[in-house]
Amino acid sequence: MADHHHKPVLPRERGPLSLGVSGALRDDRPPPATAAAEGADAYGDDLQLALYTCYELHYRGFDGVDPGWEWDPTLLALRAALENRFLTALRRDACARQPLGSLLADLAVDAVGGRSVPEFLEEHGTLDHLRAYAAQRSLYHLKEADPHAWVLPRLSGRAKAGMAAVEYDEFGAGRADRVHARLFADLMSDLGLETAYGHYLDVGYAEMLALVNAMSLFGLHRRLRGALVGHFATVEITSSPASRRLAGAMERTGAGPSAKRFYTEHVEADAVHEQVVRREVIGGLLDDEPELEPDVAFGITATSYLEDRLGTRLLTVWGG
């Protein structure tokens, strides 16, 4: 069972930016100047860890770190510079070149254009592969649906109602034992992994950090609410077929009933969620604010781009 009151420890630095952020939080000293973000690799370990550390102050925080840092002006200025570097790169590398309808249709096609991580795990994955995959994904799944909750005050009408309905399911529909973050902790327990929130931050790939950071970035900024909806649509539409493969991997390897349950739960739930997201969340948002269609498309392409980067990293490590 996950420790829901656990605060992670500050991560080990991966360069001057992450060292400066962690040092400021640990020793109560000024964070790096905004110019420190200039020239940093937008997708690299150092920038992504520094940005993740800044964002985590809006979630659980860190053990021994003053909660006041969450709204410290100097740290927020650095965070803005890190965000700008990241967002500029995403807009360059994940620019939507298809109409929104085509993007949504493409998401529904399973494993087109190359081997996917769920396909590899279903067919060839070992328990060690599944443990490594779960450790990476824990950086999101132990806070599953939390970044998306930030968009609720920024929506109205059908979009708000649809989003709230899906989030209600993600948070267990009123039952603590069915909260999806709890179900993922149970999966990790079956795999013999540590279930404490944030435990695997130090081994998280830059590609995984970037995925979680994109959710936080889109969720925390009202101007990016369309991108957050596009991101959420990508997650929900691709989840059901991927989860079916991952449930098969868990069953084939004898990972345990809770490990399989997490994914079977998503096969069923996300097939329903997909329709709500398409019709009510996206449809409702664009009925109210049609000018946000390019932002929704960007959210889809950015999420797909970051998922592809993570998939390539994992398959390269595994020789898949």
PDB file of N, CA and C in Angstrom, residues 125-128 130-131 134 183-193 243 245-265:
ATOM      1  N   GLY A 125       8.216  -9.314 -22.845  1.00  0.00           N
ATOM      2  CA  GLY A 125       8.626  -8.721 -21.586  1.00  0.00           C
ATOM      3  C   GLY A 125       8.838  -9.725 -20.478  1.00  0.00           C
ATOM      4  N   THR A 126       9.870  -9.501 -19.686  1.00  0.00           N
ATOM      5  CA  THR A 126      10.138 -10.301 -18.492  1.00  0.00           C
ATOM      6  C   THR A 126       9.667  -9.516 -17.270  1.00  0.00           C
ATOM      7  N   LEU A 127       9.699 -10.151 -16.128  1.00  0.00           N
ATOM      8  CA  LEU A 127       9.351  -9.430 -14.903  1.00  0.00           C
ATOM      9  C   LEU A 127      10.288  -8.252 -14.677  1.00  0.00           C
ATOM     10  N   ASP A 128      11.552  -8.402 -15.031  1.00  0.00           N
ATOM     11  CA  ASP A 128      12.478  -7.271 -14.877  1.00  0.00           C
ATOM     12  C   ASP A 128      12.090  -6.110 -15.785  1.00  0.00           C
ATOM     13  N   LEU A 130       9.045  -5.434 -16.764  1.00  0.00           N
ATOM     14  CA  LEU A 130       7.830  -4.862 -16.192  1.00  0.00           C
ATOM     15  C   LEU A 130       8.143  -4.020 -14.961  1.00  0.00           C
ATOM     16  N   ARG A 131       9.112  -4.466 -14.167  1.00  0.00           N
ATOM     17  CA  ARG A 131       9.503  -3.674 -12.999  1.00  0.00           C
ATOM     18  C   ARG A 131      10.124  -2.348 -13.433  1.00  0.00           C
ATOM     19  N   ALA A 134       7.339  -0.088 -14.724  1.00  0.00           N
ATOM     20  CA  ALA A 134       6.494   0.430 -13.638  1.00  0.00           C
ATOM     21  C   ALA A 134       7.229   1.488 -12.824  1.00  0.00           C
ATOM     22  N   LEU A 183      -4.391   1.859  -7.039  1.00  0.00           N
ATOM     23  CA  LEU A 183      -4.308   0.625  -7.818  1.00  0.00           C
ATOM     24  C   LEU A 183      -2.903   0.440  -8.399  1.00  0.00           C
ATOM     25  N   PHE A 184      -2.261   1.550  -8.791  1.00  0.00           N
ATOM     26  CA  PHE A 184      -0.900   1.419  -9.324  1.00  0.00           C
ATOM     27  C   PHE A 184       0.081   1.054  -8.220  1.00  0.00           C
ATOM     28  N   ALA A 185      -0.125   1.598  -7.033  1.00  0.00           N
ATOM     29  CA  ALA A 185       0.726   1.200  -5.904  1.00  0.00           C
ATOM     30  C   ALA A 185       0.575  -0.295  -5.627  1.00  0.00           C
ATOM     31  N   ASP A 186      -0.637  -0.820  -5.742  1.00  0.00           N
ATOM     32  CA  ASP A 186      -0.858  -2.258  -5.563  1.00  0.00           C
ATOM     33  C   ASP A 186      -0.140  -3.053  -6.648  1.00  0.00           C
ATOM     34  N   LEU A 187      -0.149  -2.534  -7.877  1.00  0.00           N
ATOM     35  CA  LEU A 187       0.613  -3.158  -8.970  1.00  0.00           C
ATOM     36  C   LEU A 187       2.091  -3.225  -8.610  1.00  0.00           C
ATOM     37  N   MET A 188       2.617  -2.113  -8.119  1.00  0.00           N
ATOM     38  CA  MET A 188       4.035  -2.076  -7.769  1.00  0.00           C
ATOM     39  C   MET A 188       4.353  -3.074  -6.657  1.00  0.00           C
ATOM     40  N   SER A 189       3.450  -3.190  -5.726  1.00  0.00           N
ATOM     41  CA  SER A 189       3.651  -4.155  -4.630  1.00  0.00           C
ATOM     42  C   SER A 189       3.726  -5.570  -5.168  1.00  0.00           C
ATOM     43  N   ASP A 190       2.847  -5.917  -6.102  1.00  0.00           N
ATOM     44  CA  ASP A 190       2.887  -7.244  -6.722  1.00  0.00           C
ATOM     45  C   ASP A 190       4.225  -7.497  -7.423  1.00  0.00           C
ATOM     46  N   LEU A 191       4.796  -6.437  -7.972  1.00  0.00           N
ATOM     47  CA  LEU A 191       6.070  -6.571  -8.690  1.00  0.00           C
ATOM     48  C   LEU A 191       7.284  -6.480  -7.769  1.00  0.00           C
ATOM     49  N   GLY A 192       7.043  -6.319  -6.480  1.00  0.00           N
ATOM     50  CA  GLY A 192       8.146  -6.245  -5.528  1.00  0.00           C
ATOM     51  C   GLY A 192       8.853  -4.908  -5.523  1.00  0.00           C
ATOM     52  N   LEU A 193       8.160  -3.860  -5.932  1.00  0.00           N
ATOM     53  CA  LEU A 193       8.747  -2.522  -5.976  1.00  0.00           C
ATOM     54  C   LEU A 193       8.347  -1.710  -4.754  1.00  0.00           C
ATOM     55  N   SER A 243      -3.442  -0.783 -22.539  1.00  0.00           N
ATOM     56  CA  SER A 243      -3.681  -1.485 -21.271  1.00  0.00           C
ATOM     57  C   SER A 243      -4.021  -2.946 -21.502  1.00  0.00           C
ATOM     58  N   ARG A 245      -2.800  -4.846 -23.812  1.00  0.00           N
ATOM     59  CA  ARG A 245      -1.508  -5.511 -24.037  1.00  0.00           C
ATOM     60  C   ARG A 245      -0.739  -5.667 -22.727  1.00  0.00           C
ATOM     61  N   LEU A 246      -0.759  -4.629 -21.904  1.00  0.00           N
ATOM     62  CA  LEU A 246      -0.011  -4.674 -20.648  1.00  0.00           C
ATOM     63  C   LEU A 246      -0.636  -5.651 -19.661  1.00  0.00           C
ATOM     64  N   ALA A 247      -1.961  -5.765 -19.663  1.00  0.00           N
ATOM     65  CA  ALA A 247      -2.607  -6.787 -18.836  1.00  0.00           C
ATOM     66  C   ALA A 247      -2.179  -8.176 -19.277  1.00  0.00           C
ATOM     67  N   GLY A 248      -2.061  -8.361 -20.590  1.00  0.00           N
ATOM     68  CA  GLY A 248      -1.574  -9.645 -21.102  1.00  0.00           C
ATOM     69  C   GLY A 248      -0.152  -9.930 -20.661  1.00  0.00           C
ATOM     70  N   ALA A 249       0.690  -8.893 -20.648  1.00  0.00           N
ATOM     71  CA  ALA A 249       2.068  -9.066 -20.193  1.00  0.00           C
ATOM     72  C   ALA A 249       2.114  -9.463 -18.725  1.00  0.00           C
ATOM     73  N   MET A 250       1.278  -8.831 -17.908  1.00  0.00           N
ATOM     74  CA  MET A 250       1.239  -9.150 -16.483  1.00  0.00           C
ATOM     75  C   MET A 250       0.776 -10.590 -16.260  1.00  0.00           C
ATOM     76  N   GLU A 251      -0.215 -11.012 -17.026  1.00  0.00           N
ATOM     77  CA  GLU A 251      -0.717 -12.382 -16.872  1.00  0.00           C
ATOM     78  C   GLU A 251       0.312 -13.402 -17.339  1.00  0.00           C
ATOM     79  N   ARG A 252       0.945 -13.149 -18.493  1.00  0.00           N
ATOM     80  CA  ARG A 252       1.913 -14.097 -19.044  1.00  0.00           C
ATOM     81  C   ARG A 252       3.105 -14.300 -18.121  1.00  0.00           C
ATOM     82  N   THR A 253       3.539 -13.241 -17.447  1.00  0.00           N
ATOM     83  CA  THR A 253       4.721 -13.336 -16.588  1.00  0.00           C
ATOM     84  C   THR A 253       4.395 -13.729 -15.151  1.00  0.00           C
ATOM     85  N   GLY A 254       3.098 -13.857 -14.836  1.00  0.00           N
ATOM     86  CA  GLY A 254       2.720 -14.199 -13.466  1.00  0.00           C
ATOM     87  C   GLY A 254       3.008 -13.081 -12.487  1.00  0.00           C
ATOM     88  N   ALA A 255       2.807 -11.835 -12.942  1.00  0.00           N
ATOM     89  CA  ALA A 255       3.156 -10.682 -12.110  1.00  0.00           C
ATOM     90  C   ALA A 255       2.286 -10.561 -10.868  1.00  0.00           C
ATOM     91  N   GLY A 256       1.078 -11.091 -10.908  1.00  0.00           N
ATOM     92  CA  GLY A 256       0.201 -11.021  -9.742  1.00  0.00           C
ATOM     93  C   GLY A 256      -1.134 -10.402 -10.074  1.00  0.00           C
ATOM     94  N   PRO A 257      -2.157 -10.672  -9.277  1.00  0.00           N
ATOM     95  CA  PRO A 257      -3.512 -10.196  -9.594  1.00  0.00           C
ATOM     96  C   PRO A 257      -3.661  -8.678  -9.563  1.00  0.00           C
ATOM     97  N   SER A 258      -2.993  -8.014  -8.637  1.00  0.00           N
ATOM     98  CA  SER A 258      -3.105  -6.555  -8.573  1.00  0.00           C
ATOM     99  C   SER A 258      -2.398  -5.889  -9.751  1.00  0.00           C
ATOM    100  N   ALA A 259      -1.302  -6.495 -10.196  1.00  0.00           N
ATOM    101  CA  ALA A 259      -0.588  -5.969 -11.359  1.00  0.00           C
ATOM    102  C   ALA A 259      -1.481  -6.051 -12.595  1.00  0.00           C
ATOM    103  N   LYS A 260      -2.147  -7.174 -12.770  1.00  0.00           N
ATOM    104  CA  LYS A 260      -3.055  -7.314 -13.914  1.00  0.00           C
ATOM    105  C   LYS A 260      -4.271  -6.419 -13.751  1.00  0.00           C
ATOM    106  N   ARG A 261      -4.781  -6.297 -12.535  1.00  0.00           N
ATOM    107  CA  ARG A 261      -6.011  -5.535 -12.295  1.00  0.00           C
ATOM    108  C   ARG A 261      -5.879  -4.077 -12.709  1.00  0.00           C
ATOM    109  N   PHE A 262      -4.723  -3.483 -12.450  1.00  0.00           N
ATOM    110  CA  PHE A 262      -4.563  -2.073 -12.797  1.00  0.00           C
ATOM    111  C   PHE A 262      -4.863  -1.855 -14.267  1.00  0.00           C
ATOM    112  N   TYR A 263      -4.352  -2.733 -15.119  1.00  0.00           N
ATOM    113  CA  TYR A 263      -4.541  -2.540 -16.554  1.00  0.00           C
ATOM    114  C   TYR A 263      -5.902  -3.007 -17.030  1.00  0.00           C
ATOM    115  N   THR A 264      -6.449  -4.077 -16.475  1.00  0.00           N
ATOM    116  CA  THR A 264      -7.800  -4.472 -16.875  1.00  0.00           C
ATOM    117  C   THR A 264      -8.809  -3.389 -16.493  1.00  0.00           C
ATOM    118  N   GLU A 265      -8.579  -2.730 -15.372  1.00  0.00           N
ATOM    119  CA  GLU A 265      -9.440  -1.610 -14.971  1.00  0.00           C
ATOM    120  C   GLU A 265      -9.412  -0.505 -16.021  1.00  0.00           C
TER     121      GLU A 265
END
